[in-house]
mmCIF file of C-alpha atoms in Angstrom:
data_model
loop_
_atom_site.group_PDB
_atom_site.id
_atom_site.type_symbol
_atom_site.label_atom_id
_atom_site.label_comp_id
_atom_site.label_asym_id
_atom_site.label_seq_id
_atom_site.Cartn_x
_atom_site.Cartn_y
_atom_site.Cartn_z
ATOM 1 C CA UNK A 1 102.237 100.742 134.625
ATOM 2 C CA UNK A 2 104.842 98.037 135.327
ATOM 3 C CA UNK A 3 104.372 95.391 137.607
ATOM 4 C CA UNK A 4 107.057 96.680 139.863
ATOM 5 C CA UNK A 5 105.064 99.863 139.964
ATOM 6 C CA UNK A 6 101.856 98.144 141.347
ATOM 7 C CA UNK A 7 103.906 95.957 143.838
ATOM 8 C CA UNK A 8 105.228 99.252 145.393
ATOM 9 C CA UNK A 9 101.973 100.767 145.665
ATOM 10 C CA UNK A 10 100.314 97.553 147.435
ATOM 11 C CA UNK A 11 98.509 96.312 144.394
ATOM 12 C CA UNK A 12 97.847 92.662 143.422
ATOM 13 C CA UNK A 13 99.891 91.640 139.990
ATOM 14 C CA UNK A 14 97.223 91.825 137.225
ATOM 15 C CA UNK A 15 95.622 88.775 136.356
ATOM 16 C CA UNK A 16 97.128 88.902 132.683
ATOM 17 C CA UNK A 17 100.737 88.873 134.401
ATOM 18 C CA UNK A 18 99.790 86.094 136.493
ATOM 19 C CA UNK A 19 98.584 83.780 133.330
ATOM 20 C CA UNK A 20 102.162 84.949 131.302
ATOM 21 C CA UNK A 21 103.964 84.006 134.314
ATOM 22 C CA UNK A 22 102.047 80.164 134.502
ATOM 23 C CA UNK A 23 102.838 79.801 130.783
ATOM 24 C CA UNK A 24 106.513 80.759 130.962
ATOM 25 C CA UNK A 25 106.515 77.980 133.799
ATOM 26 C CA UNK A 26 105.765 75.445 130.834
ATOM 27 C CA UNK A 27 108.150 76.469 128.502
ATOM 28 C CA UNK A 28 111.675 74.901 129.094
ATOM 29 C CA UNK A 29 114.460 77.382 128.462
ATOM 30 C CA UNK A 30 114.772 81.337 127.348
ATOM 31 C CA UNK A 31 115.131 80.557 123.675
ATOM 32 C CA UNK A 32 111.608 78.914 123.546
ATOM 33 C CA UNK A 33 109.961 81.367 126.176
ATOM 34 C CA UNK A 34 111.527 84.243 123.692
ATOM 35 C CA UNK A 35 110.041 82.983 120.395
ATOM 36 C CA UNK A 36 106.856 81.775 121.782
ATOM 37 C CA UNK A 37 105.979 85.396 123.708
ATOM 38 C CA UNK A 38 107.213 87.229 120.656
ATOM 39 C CA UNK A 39 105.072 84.870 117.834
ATOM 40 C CA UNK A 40 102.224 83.929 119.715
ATOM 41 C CA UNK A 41 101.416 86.870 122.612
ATOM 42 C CA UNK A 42 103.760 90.119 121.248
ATOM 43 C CA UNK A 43 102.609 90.162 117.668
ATOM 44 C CA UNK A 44 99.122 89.335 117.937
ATOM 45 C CA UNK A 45 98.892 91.679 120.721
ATOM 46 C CA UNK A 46 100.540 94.053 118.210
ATOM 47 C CA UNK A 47 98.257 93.326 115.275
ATOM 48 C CA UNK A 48 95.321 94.036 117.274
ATOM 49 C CA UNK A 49 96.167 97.363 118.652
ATOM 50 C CA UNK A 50 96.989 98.230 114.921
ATOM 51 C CA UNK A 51 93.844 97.264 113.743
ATOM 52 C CA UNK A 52 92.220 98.967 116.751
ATOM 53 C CA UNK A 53 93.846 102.174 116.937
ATOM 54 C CA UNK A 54 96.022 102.839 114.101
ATOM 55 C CA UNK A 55 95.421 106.130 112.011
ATOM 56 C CA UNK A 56 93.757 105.969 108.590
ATOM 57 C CA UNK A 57 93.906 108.460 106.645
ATOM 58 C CA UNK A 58 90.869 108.180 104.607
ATOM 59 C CA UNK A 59 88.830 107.729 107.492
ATOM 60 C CA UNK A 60 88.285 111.351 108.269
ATOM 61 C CA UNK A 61 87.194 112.663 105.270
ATOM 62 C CA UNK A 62 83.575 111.267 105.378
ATOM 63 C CA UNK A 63 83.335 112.478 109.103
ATOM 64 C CA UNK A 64 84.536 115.766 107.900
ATOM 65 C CA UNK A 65 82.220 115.863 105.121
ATOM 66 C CA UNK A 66 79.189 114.503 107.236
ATOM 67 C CA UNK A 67 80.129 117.257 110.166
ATOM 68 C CA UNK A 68 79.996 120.309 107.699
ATOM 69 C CA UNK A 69 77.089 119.158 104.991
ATOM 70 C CA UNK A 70 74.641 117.942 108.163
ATOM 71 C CA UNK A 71 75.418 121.062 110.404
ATOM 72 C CA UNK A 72 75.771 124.026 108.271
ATOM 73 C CA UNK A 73 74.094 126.110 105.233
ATOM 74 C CA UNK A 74 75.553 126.673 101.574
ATOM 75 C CA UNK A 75 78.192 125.100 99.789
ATOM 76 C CA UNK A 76 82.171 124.473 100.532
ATOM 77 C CA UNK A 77 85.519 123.683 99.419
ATOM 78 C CA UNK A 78 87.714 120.710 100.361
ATOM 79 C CA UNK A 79 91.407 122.037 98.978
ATOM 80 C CA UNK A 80 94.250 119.445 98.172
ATOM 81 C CA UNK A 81 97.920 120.532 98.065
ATOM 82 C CA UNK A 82 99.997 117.898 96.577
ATOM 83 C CA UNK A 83 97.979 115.835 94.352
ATOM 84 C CA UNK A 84 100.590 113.731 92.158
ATOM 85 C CA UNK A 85 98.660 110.927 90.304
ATOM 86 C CA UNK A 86 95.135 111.836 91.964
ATOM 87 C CA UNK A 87 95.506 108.886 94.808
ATOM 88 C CA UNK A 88 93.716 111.119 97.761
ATOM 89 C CA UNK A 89 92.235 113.289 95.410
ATOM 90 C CA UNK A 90 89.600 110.618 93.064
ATOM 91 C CA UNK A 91 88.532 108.992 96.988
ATOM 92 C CA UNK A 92 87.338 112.844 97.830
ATOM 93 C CA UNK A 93 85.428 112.742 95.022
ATOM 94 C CA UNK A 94 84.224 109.287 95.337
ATOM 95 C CA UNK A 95 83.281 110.476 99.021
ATOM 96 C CA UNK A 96 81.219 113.049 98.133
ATOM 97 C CA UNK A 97 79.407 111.618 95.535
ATOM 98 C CA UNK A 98 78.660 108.567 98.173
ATOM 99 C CA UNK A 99 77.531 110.746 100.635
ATOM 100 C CA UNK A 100 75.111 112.337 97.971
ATOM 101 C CA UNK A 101 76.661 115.517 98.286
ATOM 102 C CA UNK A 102 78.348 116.616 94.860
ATOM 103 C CA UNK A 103 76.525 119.737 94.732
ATOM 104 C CA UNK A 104 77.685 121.420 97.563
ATOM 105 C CA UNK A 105 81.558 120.684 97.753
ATOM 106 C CA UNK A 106 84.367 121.525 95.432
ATOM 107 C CA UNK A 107 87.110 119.611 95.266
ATOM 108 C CA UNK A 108 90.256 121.584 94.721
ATOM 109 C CA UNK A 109 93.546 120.153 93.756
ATOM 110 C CA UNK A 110 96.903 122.122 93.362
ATOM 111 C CA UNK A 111 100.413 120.693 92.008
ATOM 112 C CA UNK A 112 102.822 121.286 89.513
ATOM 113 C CA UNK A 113 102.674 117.457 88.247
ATOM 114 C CA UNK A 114 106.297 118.185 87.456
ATOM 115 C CA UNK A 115 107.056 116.632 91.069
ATOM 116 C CA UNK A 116 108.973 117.432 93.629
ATOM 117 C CA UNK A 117 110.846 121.268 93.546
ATOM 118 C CA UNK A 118 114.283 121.571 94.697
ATOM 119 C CA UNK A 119 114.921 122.134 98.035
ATOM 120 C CA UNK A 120 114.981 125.373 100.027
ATOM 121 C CA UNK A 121 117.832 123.936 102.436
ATOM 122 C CA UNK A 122 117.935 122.394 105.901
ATOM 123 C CA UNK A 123 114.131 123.144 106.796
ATOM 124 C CA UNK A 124 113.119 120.782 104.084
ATOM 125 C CA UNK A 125 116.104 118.222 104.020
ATOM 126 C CA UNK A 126 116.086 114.891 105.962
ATOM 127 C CA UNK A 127 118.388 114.774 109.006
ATOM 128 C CA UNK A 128 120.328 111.740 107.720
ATOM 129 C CA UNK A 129 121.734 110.965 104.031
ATOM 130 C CA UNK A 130 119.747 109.982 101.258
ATOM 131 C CA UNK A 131 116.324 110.870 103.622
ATOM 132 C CA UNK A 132 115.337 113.750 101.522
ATOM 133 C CA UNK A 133 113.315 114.000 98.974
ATOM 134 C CA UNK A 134 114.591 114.278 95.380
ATOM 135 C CA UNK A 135 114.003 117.136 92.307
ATOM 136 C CA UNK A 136 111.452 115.461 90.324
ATOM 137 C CA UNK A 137 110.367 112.862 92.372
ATOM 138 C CA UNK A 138 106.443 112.063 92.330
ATOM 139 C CA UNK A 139 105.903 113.337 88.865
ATOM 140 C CA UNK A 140 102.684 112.993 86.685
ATOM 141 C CA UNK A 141 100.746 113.037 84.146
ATOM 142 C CA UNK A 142 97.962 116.156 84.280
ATOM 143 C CA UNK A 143 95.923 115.326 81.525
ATOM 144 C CA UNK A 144 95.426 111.498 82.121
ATOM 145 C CA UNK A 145 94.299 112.680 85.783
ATOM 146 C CA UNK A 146 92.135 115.327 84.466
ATOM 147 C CA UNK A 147 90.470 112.656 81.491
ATOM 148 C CA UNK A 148 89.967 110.077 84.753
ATOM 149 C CA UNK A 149 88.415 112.857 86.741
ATOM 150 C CA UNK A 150 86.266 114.403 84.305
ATOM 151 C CA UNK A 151 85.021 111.222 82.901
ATOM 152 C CA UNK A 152 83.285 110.178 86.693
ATOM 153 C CA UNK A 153 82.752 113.828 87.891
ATOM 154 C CA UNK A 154 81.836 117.499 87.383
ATOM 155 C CA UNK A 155 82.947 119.028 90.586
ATOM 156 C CA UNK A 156 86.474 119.554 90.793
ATOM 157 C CA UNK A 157 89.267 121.630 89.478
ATOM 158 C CA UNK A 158 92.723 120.889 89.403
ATOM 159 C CA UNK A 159 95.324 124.039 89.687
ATOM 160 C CA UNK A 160 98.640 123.005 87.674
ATOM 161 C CA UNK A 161 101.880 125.253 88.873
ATOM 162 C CA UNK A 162 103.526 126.228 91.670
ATOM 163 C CA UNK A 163 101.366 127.099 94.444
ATOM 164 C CA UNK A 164 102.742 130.819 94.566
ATOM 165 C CA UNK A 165 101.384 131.225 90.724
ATOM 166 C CA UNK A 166 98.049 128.885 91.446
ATOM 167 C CA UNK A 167 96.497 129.968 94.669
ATOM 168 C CA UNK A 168 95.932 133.374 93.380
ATOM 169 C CA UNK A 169 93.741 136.462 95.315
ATOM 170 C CA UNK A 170 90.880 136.193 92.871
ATOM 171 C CA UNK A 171 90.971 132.296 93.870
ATOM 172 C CA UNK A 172 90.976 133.073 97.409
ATOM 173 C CA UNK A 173 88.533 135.853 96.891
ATOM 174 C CA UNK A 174 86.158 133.208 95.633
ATOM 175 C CA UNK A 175 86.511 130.763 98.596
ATOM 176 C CA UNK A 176 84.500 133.271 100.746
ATOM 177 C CA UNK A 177 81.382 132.200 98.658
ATOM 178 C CA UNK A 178 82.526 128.579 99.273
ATOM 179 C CA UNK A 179 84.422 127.877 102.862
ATOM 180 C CA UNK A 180 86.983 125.342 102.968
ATOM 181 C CA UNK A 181 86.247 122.217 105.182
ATOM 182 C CA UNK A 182 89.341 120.698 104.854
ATOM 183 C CA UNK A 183 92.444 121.657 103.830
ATOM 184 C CA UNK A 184 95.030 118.584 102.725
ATOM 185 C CA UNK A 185 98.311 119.913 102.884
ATOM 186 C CA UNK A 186 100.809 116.913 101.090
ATOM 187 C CA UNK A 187 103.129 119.318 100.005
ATOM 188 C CA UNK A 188 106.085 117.712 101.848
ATOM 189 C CA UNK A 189 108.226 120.725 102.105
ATOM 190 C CA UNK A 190 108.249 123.098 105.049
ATOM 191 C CA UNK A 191 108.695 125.949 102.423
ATOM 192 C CA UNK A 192 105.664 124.615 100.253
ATOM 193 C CA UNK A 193 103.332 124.280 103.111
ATOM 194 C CA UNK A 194 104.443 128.017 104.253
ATOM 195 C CA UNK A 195 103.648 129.523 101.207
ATOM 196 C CA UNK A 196 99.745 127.617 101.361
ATOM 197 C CA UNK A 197 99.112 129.063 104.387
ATOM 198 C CA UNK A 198 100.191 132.330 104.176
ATOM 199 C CA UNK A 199 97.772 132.925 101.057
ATOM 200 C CA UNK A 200 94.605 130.968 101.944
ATOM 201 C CA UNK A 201 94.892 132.716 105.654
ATOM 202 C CA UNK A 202 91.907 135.288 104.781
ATOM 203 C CA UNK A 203 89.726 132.480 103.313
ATOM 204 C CA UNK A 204 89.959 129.920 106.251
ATOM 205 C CA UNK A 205 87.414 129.813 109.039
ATOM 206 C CA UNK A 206 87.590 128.764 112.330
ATOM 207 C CA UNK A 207 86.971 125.309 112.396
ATOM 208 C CA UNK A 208 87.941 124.106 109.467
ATOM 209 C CA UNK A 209 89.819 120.888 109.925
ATOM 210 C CA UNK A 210 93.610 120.623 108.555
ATOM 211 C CA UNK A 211 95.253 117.263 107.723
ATOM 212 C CA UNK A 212 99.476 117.299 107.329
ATOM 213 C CA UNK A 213 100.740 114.257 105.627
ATOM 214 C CA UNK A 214 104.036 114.552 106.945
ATOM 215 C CA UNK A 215 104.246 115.519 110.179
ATOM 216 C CA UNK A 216 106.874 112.876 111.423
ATOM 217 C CA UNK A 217 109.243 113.812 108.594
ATOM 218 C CA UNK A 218 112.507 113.749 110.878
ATOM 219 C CA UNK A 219 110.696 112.597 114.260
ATOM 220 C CA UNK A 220 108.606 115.285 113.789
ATOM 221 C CA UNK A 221 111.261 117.522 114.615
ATOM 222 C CA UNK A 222 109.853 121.395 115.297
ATOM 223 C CA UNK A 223 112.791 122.143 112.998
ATOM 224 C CA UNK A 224 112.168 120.925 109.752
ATOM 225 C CA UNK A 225 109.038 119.850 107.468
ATOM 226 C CA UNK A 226 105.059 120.237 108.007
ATOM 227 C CA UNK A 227 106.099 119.854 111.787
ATOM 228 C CA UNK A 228 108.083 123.239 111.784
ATOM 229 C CA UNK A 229 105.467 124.722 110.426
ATOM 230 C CA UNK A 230 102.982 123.816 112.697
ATOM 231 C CA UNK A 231 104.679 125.218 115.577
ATOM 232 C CA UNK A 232 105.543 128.080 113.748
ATOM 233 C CA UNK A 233 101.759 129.174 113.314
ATOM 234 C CA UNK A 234 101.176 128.425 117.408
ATOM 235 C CA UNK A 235 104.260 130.677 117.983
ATOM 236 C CA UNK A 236 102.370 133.942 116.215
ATOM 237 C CA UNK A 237 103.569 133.505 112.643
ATOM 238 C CA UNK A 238 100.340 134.110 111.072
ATOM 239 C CA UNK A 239 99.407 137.051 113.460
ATOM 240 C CA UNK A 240 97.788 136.929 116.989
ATOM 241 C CA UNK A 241 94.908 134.832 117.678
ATOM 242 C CA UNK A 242 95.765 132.312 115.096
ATOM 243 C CA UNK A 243 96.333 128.178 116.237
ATOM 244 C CA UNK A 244 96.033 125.162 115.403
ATOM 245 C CA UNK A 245 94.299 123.299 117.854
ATOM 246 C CA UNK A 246 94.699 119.200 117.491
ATOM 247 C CA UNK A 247 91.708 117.181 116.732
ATOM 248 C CA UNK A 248 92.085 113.586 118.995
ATOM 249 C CA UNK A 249 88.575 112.659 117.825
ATOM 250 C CA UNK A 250 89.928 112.578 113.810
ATOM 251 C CA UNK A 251 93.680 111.891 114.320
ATOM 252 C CA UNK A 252 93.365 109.387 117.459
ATOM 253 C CA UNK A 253 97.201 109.261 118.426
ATOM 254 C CA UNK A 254 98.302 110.642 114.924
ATOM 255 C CA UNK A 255 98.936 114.158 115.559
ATOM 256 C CA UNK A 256 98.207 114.854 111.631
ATOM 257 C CA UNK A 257 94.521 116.619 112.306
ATOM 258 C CA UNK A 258 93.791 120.065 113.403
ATOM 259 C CA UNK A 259 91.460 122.498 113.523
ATOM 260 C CA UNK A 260 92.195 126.021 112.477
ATOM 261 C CA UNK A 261 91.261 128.854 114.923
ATOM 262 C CA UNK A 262 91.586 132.818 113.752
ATOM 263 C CA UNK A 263 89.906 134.733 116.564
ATOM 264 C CA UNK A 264 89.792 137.791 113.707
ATOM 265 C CA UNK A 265 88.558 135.394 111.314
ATOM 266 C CA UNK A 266 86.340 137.958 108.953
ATOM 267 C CA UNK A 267 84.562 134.218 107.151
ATOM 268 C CA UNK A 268 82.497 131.286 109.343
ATOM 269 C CA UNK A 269 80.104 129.254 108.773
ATOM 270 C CA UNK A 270 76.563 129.530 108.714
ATOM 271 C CA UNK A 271 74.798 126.794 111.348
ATOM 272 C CA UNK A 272 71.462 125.453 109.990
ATOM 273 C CA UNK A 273 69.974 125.930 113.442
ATOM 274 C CA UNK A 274 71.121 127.537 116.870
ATOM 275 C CA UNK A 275 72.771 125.796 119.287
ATOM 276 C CA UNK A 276 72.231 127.395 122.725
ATOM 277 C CA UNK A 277 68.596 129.049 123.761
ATOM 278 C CA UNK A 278 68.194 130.679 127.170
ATOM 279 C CA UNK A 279 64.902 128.121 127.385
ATOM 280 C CA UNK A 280 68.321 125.529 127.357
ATOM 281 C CA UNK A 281 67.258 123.003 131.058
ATOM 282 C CA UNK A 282 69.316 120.381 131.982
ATOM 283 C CA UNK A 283 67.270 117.998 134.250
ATOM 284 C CA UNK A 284 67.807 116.073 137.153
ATOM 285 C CA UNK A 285 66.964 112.169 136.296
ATOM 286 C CA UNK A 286 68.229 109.531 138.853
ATOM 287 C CA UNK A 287 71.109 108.642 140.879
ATOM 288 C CA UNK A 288 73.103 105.903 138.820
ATOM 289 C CA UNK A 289 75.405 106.278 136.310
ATOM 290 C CA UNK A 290 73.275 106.037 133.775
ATOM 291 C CA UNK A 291 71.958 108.954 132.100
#
């Protein structure tokens, strides 16, 4: 809120307003006050708040792996659409093995490592020339990434083709045995991301947790890119009772993390120990804030 705002409504100026207004009262002339509130109070200010509050998106992957490993039974999946050169892919290994849990997640990585397909037309274009990605772009090498992997760890497996080809029903079968936590969709393409979806569907229980890489392709326009498709599947195009729900706690102000919900989900997860109990009290304690 403004100052104006708080002058209208009877409020005192903040004291922060009242120390920017004493030091503009030292500084002769606009050029000065300019470049010494936009060097020495604007971009610091900036800084911090970036350090503070912007998105990383490594961060969520040990919470992820912590929430799942420390709450429920058996073993899971973390899947990875869009691997390229293995960037994302080698710290989700390196995560689980820090958090000593190799033996209960798979890592799964899918890509053609021929890069980027051509386009499928305005849905996956950029909205202003030369903002689109390019046939080709992002390739790599599969069997240097595969050597790197398999020299530091055992569980993984990386899927080379085209996702409609790779993420097979015998695959997908299989997943029931081994829920996915996480699904990493870095596909880029509206069209790409569609197609992931629409065959992982029957192995994906509610809860699991999906990061988009790119969901401010184009603003973030509902029309185009990971963005369209998002709205797409809370508009009914998976089927009824089927969202994705945003997670602030993971993405903070990102809007890249969700959480899958399928009300006719026929996969969950197993808890390690019940929740609620009808023995459940909540006690009275004192009258302070504290609790």
């Amino acid at each position: 809120m403004d100052t104006t705002s708080l002058l209208a409504r009877g409020q005192k100026k903040p004291a922060s307003i009242k120390i920017l207004h004493a030091i503009s009262l030292l500084l002769p002339g606009d050029w000065l006050k300019s470049f010494v509130f936009l060097n020495c109070i604007h971009r610091p200010r900036k800084l911090l708040r970036s350090l503070l509050f912007d998105f990383y998106r490594m961060d969520h992957i040990y919470d992820v792996i912590k929430e799942f490993t420390g709450n429920y039974q058996g073993n899971f999946s973390i899947l990875e659409f869009g691997v390229a050169e293995g960037y994302s892919f080698v710290k989700k290994l390196y995560a689980t093995r820090y958090l000593k849990c190799e033996n209960r997640i798979t890592i799964h990585g899918f890509d053609s490592f021929e890069g980027m397909p051509k386009d499928s037309g305005r849905c996956d274009q950029g909205l202003h020339a030369g903002d689109s990605w390019v046939e080709g772009q992002y390739q790599s090498d599969f069997k240097a990434l595969v050597d790197c992997c398999a020299a530091r760890y055992e569980n993984f497996q990386l899927h080379k083709g085209m996702f409609d080809a790779t993420i097979t029903e015998d695959f997908v079968d299989r997943l029931r045995h081994t829920p996915p936590i996480l699904v990493w969709i870095d596909c880029d393409y509206y069209t790409s991301a569609k197609i992931v979806f629409e065959r992982i569907l029957p192995a994906l229980p509610s809860g699991c947790v999906i990061y988009f890489d790119e969901p401010y392709f184009n603003y973030g326009s509902r029309f185009t890119g990971e963005a369209r498709l998002i709205h797409e599947i809370n508009a009914g195009l998976l089927g009824e009772g089927i969202e994705l729900v945003p997670d602030l706690a993971l993405s903070l102000a990102s809007n890249r993390i969700y959480r899958f919900i399928n009300l006719n989900a026929s996969i969950g997860y197993e808890p390690m120990e019940k929740r609620f109990s009808a023995e459940d009290r909540l006690l009275r304690n004192n009258g302070s804030p504290f609790p």
